[in-house]
mmCIF file of C-alpha atoms and ligand atoms in Angstrom:
data_model
loop_
_atom_site.group_PDB
_atom_site.id
_atom_site.type_symbol
_atom_site.label_atom_id
_atom_site.label_comp_id
_atom_site.label_asym_id
_atom_site.label_seq_id
_atom_site.Cartn_x
_atom_site.Cartn_y
_atom_site.Cartn_z
ATOM 1 C CA MET A 1 -136.858 56.131 -78.036
ATOM 2 C CA GLU A 2 -137.437 59.348 -79.676
ATOM 3 C CA THR A 3 -134.323 61.043 -77.100
ATOM 4 C CA GLN A 4 -132.120 57.726 -77.539
ATOM 5 C CA GLU A 5 -132.220 58.568 -81.837
ATOM 6 C CA LEU A 6 -131.296 61.918 -80.779
ATOM 7 C CA LYS A 7 -128.681 61.032 -78.804
ATOM 8 C CA LYS A 8 -126.647 58.381 -80.854
ATOM 9 C CA SER A 9 -127.445 60.776 -83.779
ATOM 10 C CA VAL A 10 -125.517 63.827 -81.653
ATOM 11 C CA ILE A 11 -122.554 61.491 -80.913
ATOM 12 C CA ASP A 12 -122.028 60.699 -84.852
ATOM 13 C CA ASP A 13 -122.281 64.435 -85.584
ATOM 14 C CA ILE A 14 -118.971 65.270 -82.961
ATOM 15 C CA GLU A 15 -117.111 62.100 -83.923
ATOM 16 C CA ALA A 16 -117.467 62.560 -87.849
ATOM 17 C CA ARG A 17 -116.186 66.693 -86.119
ATOM 18 C CA ARG A 18 -113.629 64.494 -84.325
ATOM 19 C CA ASP A 19 -110.323 65.792 -87.120
ATOM 20 C CA GLU A 20 -111.995 69.745 -87.522
ATOM 21 C CA LEU A 21 -112.943 69.915 -83.423
ATOM 22 C CA GLY A 22 -108.957 68.875 -82.852
ATOM 23 C CA GLU A 23 -107.493 71.409 -85.408
ATOM 24 C CA LEU A 24 -109.429 73.795 -84.275
ATOM 25 C CA SER A 25 -108.266 73.345 -80.480
ATOM 26 C CA LEU A 26 -104.413 72.771 -81.645
ATOM 27 C CA LYS A 27 -104.657 76.284 -83.452
ATOM 28 C CA ILE A 28 -106.490 77.998 -80.221
ATOM 29 C CA HIS A 29 -103.580 76.271 -78.198
ATOM 30 C CA SER A 30 -100.745 77.767 -80.607
ATOM 31 C CA ASN A 31 -102.103 80.935 -80.611
ATOM 32 C CA PRO A 32 -102.899 82.000 -77.042
ATOM 33 C CA GLU A 33 -104.265 85.036 -76.538
ATOM 34 C CA LEU A 34 -104.888 86.878 -72.555
ATOM 35 C CA GLY A 35 -107.682 87.636 -71.252
ATOM 36 C CA PHE A 36 -110.325 90.446 -73.858
ATOM 37 C CA GLN A 37 -107.042 89.802 -75.627
ATOM 38 C CA GLU A 38 -108.641 86.333 -77.913
ATOM 39 C CA VAL A 39 -109.433 88.175 -81.412
ATOM 40 C CA LYS A 40 -108.429 84.759 -83.100
ATOM 41 C CA ALA A 41 -109.630 82.480 -81.202
ATOM 42 C CA ALA A 42 -113.592 84.383 -81.186
ATOM 43 C CA ASP A 43 -113.612 84.496 -84.931
ATOM 44 C CA TRP A 44 -111.999 81.608 -85.233
ATOM 45 C CA LEU A 45 -115.356 80.278 -83.507
ATOM 46 C CA THR A 46 -117.426 82.709 -84.299
ATOM 47 C CA ARG A 47 -116.715 81.739 -87.652
ATOM 48 C CA TYR A 48 -117.124 77.864 -87.316
ATOM 49 C CA LEU A 49 -121.013 78.218 -85.222
ATOM 50 C CA GLU A 50 -122.203 80.527 -88.526
ATOM 51 C CA GLU A 51 -120.400 77.591 -91.106
ATOM 52 C CA ASN A 52 -122.975 75.640 -89.087
ATOM 53 C CA GLY A 53 -125.980 77.518 -89.806
ATOM 54 C CA PHE A 54 -125.526 79.727 -86.201
ATOM 55 C CA SER A 55 -126.942 83.694 -86.361
ATOM 56 C CA VAL A 56 -123.637 85.495 -84.639
ATOM 57 C CA GLU A 57 -123.596 88.564 -82.533
ATOM 58 C CA ARG A 58 -119.847 89.546 -82.093
ATOM 59 C CA GLY A 59 -118.800 91.710 -79.394
ATOM 60 C CA ILE A 60 -121.631 91.827 -77.022
ATOM 61 C CA CYS A 61 -121.755 93.123 -73.185
ATOM 62 C CA GLN A 62 -119.318 96.167 -74.996
ATOM 63 C CA LEU A 63 -116.669 93.364 -74.479
ATOM 64 C CA PRO A 64 -114.785 93.187 -78.327
ATOM 65 C CA THR A 65 -114.323 89.217 -77.792
ATOM 66 C CA ALA A 66 -117.210 88.550 -76.192
ATOM 67 C CA PHE A 67 -120.003 86.320 -78.612
ATOM 68 C CA LYS A 68 -123.472 84.612 -78.645
ATOM 69 C CA ALA A 69 -124.610 82.198 -81.822
ATOM 70 C CA SER A 70 -127.526 81.062 -81.653
ATOM 71 C CA TYR A 71 -130.231 78.211 -83.776
ATOM 72 C CA GLY A 72 -133.850 77.686 -83.972
ATOM 73 C CA LYS A 73 -136.649 79.828 -82.537
ATOM 74 C CA GLY A 74 -137.601 80.270 -78.775
ATOM 75 C CA GLU A 75 -137.669 78.025 -75.268
ATOM 76 C CA PRO A 76 -135.940 76.702 -73.616
ATOM 77 C CA PHE A 77 -132.672 79.100 -73.882
ATOM 78 C CA ILE A 78 -129.963 76.108 -73.628
ATOM 79 C CA ALA A 79 -126.439 77.957 -73.748
ATOM 80 C CA ILE A 80 -123.081 76.244 -73.865
ATOM 81 C CA LEU A 81 -120.182 78.755 -72.685
ATOM 82 C CA ALA A 82 -117.064 78.670 -74.486
ATOM 83 C CA GLU A 83 -113.592 80.137 -72.670
ATOM 84 C CA TYR A 84 -110.866 80.763 -74.560
ATOM 85 C CA ASP A 85 -108.599 82.963 -73.002
ATOM 86 C CA ALA A 86 -104.855 81.946 -72.217
ATOM 87 C CA LEU A 87 -102.592 82.621 -68.973
ATOM 88 C CA ARG A 88 -99.449 85.078 -69.798
ATOM 89 C CA ASP A 89 -95.676 83.144 -70.350
ATOM 90 C CA PHE A 90 -97.639 79.721 -69.556
ATOM 91 C CA GLY A 91 -100.087 79.720 -73.066
ATOM 92 C CA HIS A 92 -103.059 76.598 -72.490
ATOM 93 C CA ALA A 93 -102.030 75.492 -69.210
ATOM 94 C CA CYS A 94 -105.535 76.102 -68.323
ATOM 95 C CA GLY A 95 -106.194 73.646 -71.496
ATOM 96 C CA HIS A 96 -109.511 76.635 -72.128
ATOM 97 C CA ASN A 97 -108.899 75.477 -76.382
ATOM 98 C CA ILE A 98 -110.532 72.683 -74.624
ATOM 99 C CA ILE A 99 -113.489 74.986 -72.375
ATOM 100 C CA ALA A 100 -113.870 76.804 -76.444
ATOM 101 C CA THR A 101 -114.036 73.750 -78.652
ATOM 102 C CA SER A 102 -116.313 71.287 -76.479
ATOM 103 C CA ALA A 103 -118.526 74.114 -76.459
ATOM 104 C CA VAL A 104 -118.944 74.771 -79.852
ATOM 105 C CA GLY A 105 -119.215 71.132 -81.122
ATOM 106 C CA ALA A 106 -121.828 70.523 -78.317
ATOM 107 C CA GLY A 107 -123.894 73.533 -80.067
ATOM 108 C CA VAL A 108 -123.567 72.024 -83.193
ATOM 109 C CA ALA A 109 -124.269 68.516 -82.545
ATOM 110 C CA SER A 110 -126.815 69.988 -80.618
ATOM 111 C CA ARG A 111 -128.842 70.950 -83.574
ATOM 112 C CA ALA A 112 -130.692 67.611 -84.764
ATOM 113 C CA ALA A 113 -132.183 68.312 -81.121
ATOM 114 C CA VAL A 114 -133.304 71.598 -82.242
ATOM 115 C CA ASP A 115 -134.379 70.930 -85.475
ATOM 116 C CA ARG A 116 -136.835 67.545 -83.961
ATOM 117 C CA LEU A 117 -138.213 69.664 -81.078
ATOM 118 C CA GLY A 118 -137.328 72.927 -81.014
ATOM 119 C CA GLY A 119 -135.695 74.975 -78.824
ATOM 120 C CA SER A 120 -132.817 77.074 -78.900
ATOM 121 C CA ILE A 121 -129.392 76.087 -78.536
ATOM 122 C CA LEU A 122 -126.338 78.727 -77.772
ATOM 123 C CA VAL A 123 -123.117 79.164 -77.086
ATOM 124 C CA ILE A 124 -121.761 82.608 -75.560
ATOM 125 C CA GLY A 125 -118.004 83.237 -75.739
ATOM 126 C CA THR A 126 -117.342 84.265 -72.568
ATOM 127 C CA PRO A 127 -113.560 85.756 -72.651
ATOM 128 C CA ALA A 128 -111.709 86.513 -70.061
ATOM 129 C CA GLU A 129 -112.366 83.871 -67.283
ATOM 130 C CA GLU A 130 -108.712 83.658 -65.582
ATOM 131 C CA LEU A 131 -108.390 87.274 -64.745
ATOM 132 C CA TYR A 132 -110.743 90.142 -64.905
ATOM 133 C CA GLY A 133 -114.148 88.035 -64.036
ATOM 134 C CA GLY A 134 -116.069 87.992 -68.250
ATOM 135 C CA LYS A 135 -118.959 86.302 -67.129
ATOM 136 C CA ILE A 136 -119.355 88.480 -64.215
ATOM 137 C CA ILE A 137 -119.327 91.373 -66.372
ATOM 138 C CA MET A 138 -121.599 89.752 -68.560
ATOM 139 C CA ALA A 139 -123.503 88.739 -66.086
ATOM 140 C CA ASN A 140 -123.924 92.285 -64.565
ATOM 141 C CA ARG A 141 -125.058 93.049 -68.395
ATOM 142 C CA GLY A 142 -127.973 90.941 -68.707
ATOM 143 C CA ALA A 143 -125.946 88.574 -70.797
ATOM 144 C CA PHE A 144 -127.615 85.319 -68.839
ATOM 145 C CA ASN A 145 -130.839 86.146 -68.296
ATOM 146 C CA SER A 146 -133.257 84.989 -70.407
ATOM 147 C CA LEU A 147 -131.874 81.402 -70.734
ATOM 148 C CA ASP A 148 -133.066 78.045 -69.066
ATOM 149 C CA VAL A 149 -129.778 76.028 -68.815
ATOM 150 C CA ALA A 150 -126.057 76.823 -68.798
ATOM 151 C CA MET A 151 -123.014 74.982 -68.604
ATOM 152 C CA MET A 152 -119.809 74.243 -70.026
ATOM 153 C CA VAL A 153 -116.932 71.920 -69.291
ATOM 154 C CA HIS A 154 -113.409 72.767 -67.808
ATOM 155 C CA PRO A 155 -110.581 69.640 -68.287
ATOM 156 C CA GLY A 156 -109.280 68.563 -65.188
ATOM 157 C CA THR A 157 -107.397 65.559 -63.759
ATOM 158 C CA SER A 158 -110.187 63.708 -63.280
ATOM 159 C CA ASP A 159 -113.925 63.823 -63.937
ATOM 160 C CA TYR A 160 -116.046 64.938 -61.731
ATOM 161 C CA ALA A 161 -119.652 66.432 -61.995
ATOM 162 C CA THR A 162 -119.513 69.367 -60.035
ATOM 163 C CA ILE A 163 -117.340 71.787 -58.196
ATOM 164 C CA GLU A 164 -117.017 73.724 -54.938
ATOM 165 C CA THR A 165 -115.611 77.407 -54.939
ATOM 166 C CA LEU A 166 -115.440 80.103 -52.873
ATOM 167 C CA ALA A 167 -116.442 83.606 -52.963
ATOM 168 C CA CYS A 168 -113.980 85.986 -53.562
ATOM 169 C CA GLN A 169 -112.797 89.389 -53.687
ATOM 170 C CA THR A 170 -109.798 91.762 -54.526
ATOM 171 C CA LEU A 171 -108.413 94.465 -52.155
ATOM 172 C CA ASP A 172 -106.346 97.430 -53.200
ATOM 173 C CA ILE A 173 -104.264 98.175 -50.522
ATOM 174 C CA GLU A 174 -102.194 102.112 -49.987
ATOM 175 C CA PHE A 175 -100.881 103.630 -46.765
ATOM 176 C CA PHE A 176 -99.854 107.283 -46.435
ATOM 177 C CA GLY A 177 -96.510 108.603 -44.376
ATOM 178 C CA LYS A 178 -94.105 110.597 -44.526
ATOM 179 C CA ALA A 179 -90.825 110.547 -45.435
ATOM 180 C CA ALA A 180 -87.592 111.216 -43.312
ATOM 181 C CA HIS A 181 -84.069 109.738 -42.297
ATOM 182 C CA ALA A 182 -84.771 106.587 -40.907
ATOM 183 C CA ALA A 183 -81.468 107.999 -38.347
ATOM 184 C CA ALA A 184 -81.254 111.453 -37.858
ATOM 185 C CA GLY A 185 -84.887 112.666 -38.197
ATOM 186 C CA PRO A 186 -86.951 108.921 -37.408
ATOM 187 C CA GLU A 187 -89.682 110.708 -34.680
ATOM 188 C CA LYS A 188 -90.473 112.817 -37.967
ATOM 189 C CA GLY A 189 -91.497 110.494 -40.320
ATOM 190 C CA ILE A 190 -94.163 108.204 -39.933
ATOM 191 C CA ASN A 191 -93.854 104.341 -41.358
ATOM 192 C CA ALA A 192 -96.187 103.101 -43.983
ATOM 193 C CA LEU A 193 -94.520 99.816 -44.426
ATOM 194 C CA GLU A 194 -95.154 99.341 -40.605
ATOM 195 C CA ALA A 195 -99.236 99.949 -41.141
ATOM 196 C CA MET A 196 -98.698 97.413 -43.913
ATOM 197 C CA LEU A 197 -96.468 94.547 -42.008
ATOM 198 C CA LEU A 198 -98.751 95.458 -38.861
ATOM 199 C CA SER A 199 -101.917 95.315 -41.433
ATOM 200 C CA PHE A 200 -99.997 91.202 -41.711
ATOM 201 C CA ALA A 201 -99.785 90.578 -38.430
ATOM 202 C CA ALA A 202 -103.218 91.664 -37.130
ATOM 203 C CA ILE A 203 -104.786 89.634 -40.596
ATOM 204 C CA ASN A 204 -102.541 86.299 -39.811
ATOM 205 C CA SER A 205 -104.193 86.886 -35.679
ATOM 206 C CA LEU A 206 -107.377 86.947 -37.540
ATOM 207 C CA ARG A 207 -107.109 83.661 -39.644
ATOM 208 C CA GLN A 208 -106.650 81.532 -36.306
ATOM 209 C CA HIS A 209 -110.436 82.786 -35.999
ATOM 210 C CA ILE A 210 -112.052 82.428 -39.165
ATOM 211 C CA ARG A 211 -113.865 79.682 -40.643
ATOM 212 C CA SER A 212 -111.619 77.290 -41.768
ATOM 213 C CA THR A 213 -112.677 77.269 -45.762
ATOM 214 C CA ALA A 214 -111.962 80.623 -46.088
ATOM 215 C CA ARG A 215 -109.078 82.064 -47.360
ATOM 216 C CA VAL A 216 -107.276 85.485 -47.177
ATOM 217 C CA HIS A 217 -104.140 85.838 -48.826
ATOM 218 C CA GLY A 218 -101.985 88.552 -49.977
ATOM 219 C CA ILE A 219 -99.080 91.277 -51.494
ATOM 220 C CA ILE A 220 -96.523 93.672 -50.774
ATOM 221 C CA THR A 221 -96.696 95.794 -54.842
ATOM 222 C CA ASP A 222 -94.488 98.812 -52.869
ATOM 223 C CA GLY A 223 -92.715 98.474 -49.659
ATOM 224 C CA GLY A 224 -91.012 102.355 -49.364
ATOM 225 C CA GLU A 225 -87.890 103.824 -51.064
ATOM 226 C CA ALA A 226 -84.422 102.923 -49.382
ATOM 227 C CA ALA A 227 -83.336 101.098 -45.689
ATOM 228 C CA ASN A 228 -81.549 104.908 -45.075
ATOM 229 C CA ILE A 229 -86.001 106.706 -45.810
ATOM 230 C CA VAL A 230 -88.393 106.662 -43.234
ATOM 231 C CA PRO A 231 -90.970 104.723 -46.460
ATOM 232 C CA ALA A 232 -93.856 107.691 -46.812
ATOM 233 C CA HIS A 233 -96.056 105.100 -49.355
ATOM 234 C CA SER A 234 -96.347 101.914 -49.234
ATOM 235 C CA ALA A 235 -99.714 99.595 -51.446
ATOM 236 C CA GLY A 236 -100.644 95.690 -51.807
ATOM 237 C CA ASN A 237 -102.813 93.627 -53.333
ATOM 238 C CA PHE A 238 -105.435 91.187 -51.021
ATOM 239 C CA ILE A 239 -107.455 88.154 -51.792
ATOM 240 C CA VAL A 240 -110.729 87.864 -49.342
ATOM 241 C CA ARG A 241 -112.148 84.391 -50.543
ATOM 242 C CA ALA A 242 -115.389 82.561 -48.229
ATOM 243 C CA MET A 243 -118.300 79.227 -49.314
ATOM 244 C CA ASP A 244 -120.867 82.078 -49.139
ATOM 245 C CA MET A 245 -121.463 85.883 -50.486
ATOM 246 C CA ASP A 246 -123.118 86.426 -46.314
ATOM 247 C CA TYR A 247 -119.535 84.666 -44.771
ATOM 248 C CA LEU A 248 -117.514 86.670 -47.621
ATOM 249 C CA GLU A 249 -119.232 89.935 -46.689
ATOM 250 C CA GLU A 250 -118.336 89.580 -42.610
ATOM 251 C CA LEU A 251 -114.690 88.045 -43.407
ATOM 252 C CA LYS A 252 -113.799 91.748 -45.883
ATOM 253 C CA GLU A 253 -115.230 93.861 -43.228
ATOM 254 C CA LYS A 254 -112.875 92.081 -40.695
ATOM 255 C CA VAL A 255 -110.582 91.820 -43.196
ATOM 256 C CA LEU A 256 -110.685 96.170 -43.578
ATOM 257 C CA ASN A 257 -110.622 96.808 -39.598
ATOM 258 C CA CYS A 258 -107.282 94.950 -39.516
ATOM 259 C CA PHE A 259 -106.192 97.754 -41.661
ATOM 260 C CA ILE A 260 -108.496 100.180 -40.166
ATOM 261 C CA GLY A 261 -106.210 99.391 -36.883
ATOM 262 C CA ALA A 262 -102.699 99.164 -38.449
ATOM 263 C CA ALA A 263 -103.934 102.844 -39.670
ATOM 264 C CA THR A 264 -104.533 103.857 -36.304
ATOM 265 C CA ALA A 265 -101.852 102.908 -34.283
ATOM 266 C CA THR A 266 -99.048 104.233 -37.146
ATOM 267 C CA GLY A 267 -100.532 107.582 -38.132
ATOM 268 C CA ALA A 268 -100.367 106.213 -41.640
ATOM 269 C CA GLN A 269 -103.175 107.226 -44.186
ATOM 270 C CA LEU A 270 -105.233 104.501 -45.568
ATOM 271 C CA LYS A 271 -106.709 103.848 -48.914
ATOM 272 C CA TYR A 272 -108.281 101.731 -49.903
ATOM 273 C CA LYS A 273 -110.996 99.878 -53.079
ATOM 274 C CA TRP A 274 -112.618 96.350 -53.246
ATOM 275 C CA ASP A 275 -112.431 95.503 -56.942
ATOM 276 C CA GLU A 276 -115.850 96.148 -58.754
ATOM 277 C CA VAL A 277 -116.021 92.578 -60.001
ATOM 278 C CA CYS A 278 -116.678 89.568 -56.965
ATOM 279 C CA TYR A 279 -116.845 86.181 -57.754
ATOM 280 C CA ALA A 280 -119.647 84.788 -56.403
ATOM 281 C CA PRO A 281 -119.641 80.178 -54.951
ATOM 282 C CA MET A 282 -120.896 77.794 -57.453
ATOM 283 C CA ARG A 283 -124.262 77.173 -57.120
ATOM 284 C CA ASN A 284 -124.402 73.543 -58.725
ATOM 285 C CA ASN A 285 -127.038 72.098 -59.714
ATOM 286 C CA MET A 286 -127.769 68.865 -59.198
ATOM 287 C CA ALA A 287 -130.230 67.042 -61.365
ATOM 288 C CA LEU A 288 -128.280 68.730 -64.091
ATOM 289 C CA ALA A 289 -125.111 66.951 -62.995
ATOM 290 C CA GLN A 290 -126.785 64.006 -62.952
ATOM 291 C CA LEU A 291 -128.046 64.406 -66.152
ATOM 292 C CA PHE A 292 -124.313 64.861 -67.374
ATOM 293 C CA ALA A 293 -122.507 62.286 -65.441
ATOM 294 C CA GLU A 294 -125.083 59.841 -66.920
ATOM 295 C CA ASN A 295 -124.197 61.015 -69.903
ATOM 296 C CA MET A 296 -120.050 61.254 -69.380
ATOM 297 C CA GLY A 297 -120.597 57.433 -68.020
ATOM 298 C CA SER A 298 -122.657 56.183 -70.923
ATOM 299 C CA LEU A 299 -119.527 56.873 -73.266
ATOM 300 C CA GLY A 300 -117.781 54.876 -70.555
ATOM 301 C CA ARG A 301 -116.303 57.665 -67.848
ATOM 302 C CA SER A 302 -116.218 57.299 -64.432
ATOM 303 C CA VAL A 303 -117.927 60.349 -63.095
ATOM 304 C CA SER A 304 -117.909 61.741 -59.571
ATOM 305 C CA LEU A 305 -120.909 63.920 -58.988
ATOM 306 C CA ALA A 306 -119.164 65.219 -55.532
ATOM 307 C CA SER A 307 -116.530 67.458 -56.309
ATOM 308 C CA SER A 308 -114.058 66.269 -53.281
ATOM 309 C CA GLY A 309 -110.332 66.640 -53.980
ATOM 310 C CA ASN A 310 -111.368 69.381 -56.845
ATOM 311 C CA GLY A 311 -109.542 72.527 -54.715
ATOM 312 C CA PHE A 312 -111.111 75.853 -53.778
ATOM 313 C CA ALA A 313 -110.334 77.465 -56.871
ATOM 314 C CA SER A 314 -112.932 80.174 -57.284
ATOM 315 C CA THR A 315 -114.402 80.780 -61.258
ATOM 316 C CA ASP A 316 -117.099 83.341 -62.824
ATOM 317 C CA MET A 317 -118.572 80.816 -63.671
ATOM 318 C CA GLY A 318 -119.380 80.712 -60.298
ATOM 319 C CA ASN A 319 -121.564 84.222 -61.357
ATOM 320 C CA VAL A 320 -124.146 82.262 -64.001
ATOM 321 C CA SER A 321 -124.919 80.166 -61.350
ATOM 322 C CA GLN A 322 -126.468 82.096 -59.479
ATOM 323 C CA LEU A 323 -128.590 83.166 -61.975
ATOM 324 C CA VAL A 324 -129.534 80.982 -64.101
ATOM 325 C CA PRO A 325 -129.423 76.545 -63.226
ATOM 326 C CA GLY A 326 -125.821 76.096 -63.984
ATOM 327 C CA ILE A 327 -122.412 72.949 -64.076
ATOM 328 C CA HIS A 328 -119.384 73.071 -64.276
ATOM 329 C CA PRO A 329 -117.842 69.702 -64.284
ATOM 330 C CA PHE A 330 -114.694 67.921 -65.291
ATOM 331 C CA VAL A 331 -113.219 66.324 -67.706
ATOM 332 C CA ALA A 332 -109.793 64.087 -67.094
ATOM 333 C CA ILE A 333 -106.976 65.377 -69.564
ATOM 334 C CA ALA A 334 -104.395 64.029 -67.340
ATOM 335 C CA ASP A 335 -102.609 62.188 -64.409
ATOM 336 C CA GLU A 336 -103.890 63.312 -61.133
ATOM 337 C CA GLU A 337 -100.571 64.422 -59.989
ATOM 338 C CA VAL A 338 -99.765 66.930 -62.887
ATOM 339 C CA GLN A 339 -100.760 70.804 -61.966
ATOM 340 C CA VAL A 340 -103.492 72.970 -63.550
ATOM 341 C CA HIS A 341 -101.532 76.320 -64.908
ATOM 342 C CA SER A 342 -98.026 73.590 -65.148
ATOM 343 C CA PRO A 343 -96.412 74.005 -68.820
ATOM 344 C CA GLU A 344 -97.358 70.266 -68.195
ATOM 345 C CA PHE A 345 -101.271 70.991 -68.581
ATOM 346 C CA ALA A 346 -100.460 72.711 -71.062
ATOM 347 C CA SER A 347 -98.773 69.871 -73.453
ATOM 348 C CA ALA A 348 -102.227 67.422 -71.722
ATOM 349 C CA ALA A 349 -104.396 69.723 -73.217
ATOM 350 C CA ILE A 350 -103.146 69.410 -76.805
ATOM 351 C CA SER A 351 -102.182 65.735 -75.932
ATOM 352 C CA ASP A 352 -104.430 62.501 -77.512
ATOM 353 C CA ARG A 353 -105.457 61.933 -74.149
ATOM 354 C CA GLY A 354 -106.736 65.836 -74.081
ATOM 355 C CA VAL A 355 -108.863 65.616 -77.344
ATOM 356 C CA LYS A 356 -110.924 62.633 -76.546
ATOM 357 C CA GLY A 357 -111.218 64.694 -73.510
ATOM 358 C CA MET A 358 -112.892 67.121 -75.046
ATOM 359 C CA LEU A 359 -115.054 65.121 -78.413
ATOM 360 C CA ASP A 360 -116.692 63.531 -74.555
ATOM 361 C CA ALA A 361 -117.176 66.265 -73.013
ATOM 362 C CA ALA A 362 -118.750 68.752 -76.261
ATOM 363 C CA LYS A 363 -120.777 64.452 -76.745
ATOM 364 C CA ALA A 364 -121.465 64.193 -73.385
ATOM 365 C CA MET A 365 -122.940 67.874 -72.947
ATOM 366 C CA ALA A 366 -125.187 67.828 -76.018
ATOM 367 C CA MET A 367 -126.394 64.362 -75.128
ATOM 368 C CA THR A 368 -127.918 66.438 -71.742
ATOM 369 C CA VAL A 369 -129.007 69.362 -74.266
ATOM 370 C CA VAL A 370 -131.034 66.908 -75.772
ATOM 371 C CA ASP A 371 -132.885 65.343 -72.571
ATOM 372 C CA LEU A 372 -133.174 69.253 -71.778
ATOM 373 C CA ILE A 373 -135.285 69.620 -74.499
ATOM 374 C CA ALA A 374 -136.811 66.287 -75.511
ATOM 375 C CA SER A 375 -138.442 65.951 -72.273
ATOM 376 C CA PRO A 376 -140.551 69.061 -70.416
ATOM 377 C CA GLU A 377 -140.400 67.187 -67.285
ATOM 378 C CA ILE A 378 -136.889 67.184 -66.659
ATOM 379 C CA LEU A 379 -136.208 70.932 -68.116
ATOM 380 C CA SER A 380 -138.638 71.669 -65.000
ATOM 381 C CA ASN A 381 -137.121 69.559 -62.317
ATOM 382 C CA VAL A 382 -134.171 71.137 -62.843
ATOM 383 C CA LYS A 383 -135.723 74.945 -63.024
ATOM 384 C CA GLU A 384 -137.307 73.428 -59.954
ATOM 385 C CA GLU A 385 -134.136 72.449 -58.008
ATOM 386 C CA PHE A 386 -133.381 75.541 -58.857
ATOM 387 C CA GLU A 387 -136.172 77.871 -57.504
ATOM 388 C CA LYS A 388 -135.940 76.050 -54.580
ATOM 389 C CA SER A 389 -132.617 76.074 -53.621
HETATM 390 ZN ZN1 ZN B 1 -107.196 78.730 -64.738
HETATM 391 ZN ZN1 ZN B 2 -109.479 77.820 -66.212
#
């Protein structure tokens, strides 16, 4: 009974904040900031949380635009994660303004559950999702260590409670050859571009023998200086993705062998560097996803538990979900044919439908917080599933 009352109060609280949350979302959308430069967004969000009784630590994990806002005391520690970075040239075409404002809305509304029943609600600001995997850096620096649950909602084109994402790591490649006149003395040169082209050929040969869910893709960033000079240097950037970390490691070795083989064949020297940031796949907590789907259902949305059709991207929330029971659901703010990272999606992120999606996401997360704080049994089911899997 108490749970239902609390759920009604968090819904009413968020509904009462419709205008201020909508304004906050619009303000972030109108001032797009790239990863690690989200100074204004972090400032507006932390101020809103502070004004509503949260104690805020700014610049956590030595990242100036990361933050931790907390309310309440002691266990359980339920975290809602906010993203607020934009895309170069496309602004908020991934709709992270919705992620940010739904997180603070849910956090502030969840105070009712904490006031009544105890526990702690945290809103953790996680910068630079798009390019730098901010949460991976934060995870390595211990930001999520003492949490019981972590959740966030991303805007999309259908309502899903779970997401399938791939583990992924970036590889920088350079080949060093020897310049020579391409016609007068080609036998005196070592062709770094040919080493790169041979690497592509080798990867394309490998491609037919890898799992269908894996991905390898790359570009050439330096292919030589002039057609009459044997290229002494070539460079490229590649991404390797797989369903799980074990297969990612296996595939990384196979892909690297393509470059090693090309170096041997051409005599060019290979230099390579795997990015320090390695995206882990999403580990969906199904007990948590179920709660979220039911709460979204009570708001009139039909939420699919399976994630079929939302593709194979990668997100740094994957790394969080490996440490803490977590979910990364999607809320529909546009029609199916609209592509995320497009100007149309950027418009959707401030449309009326976008605001509705943001409010519903906030409500469903706050209701899920109520479930977790009100019922030790529900929380222990969530944690048990995490420990068993
Ligand atoms: Zn994105
Ligand atoms: Zn995104």
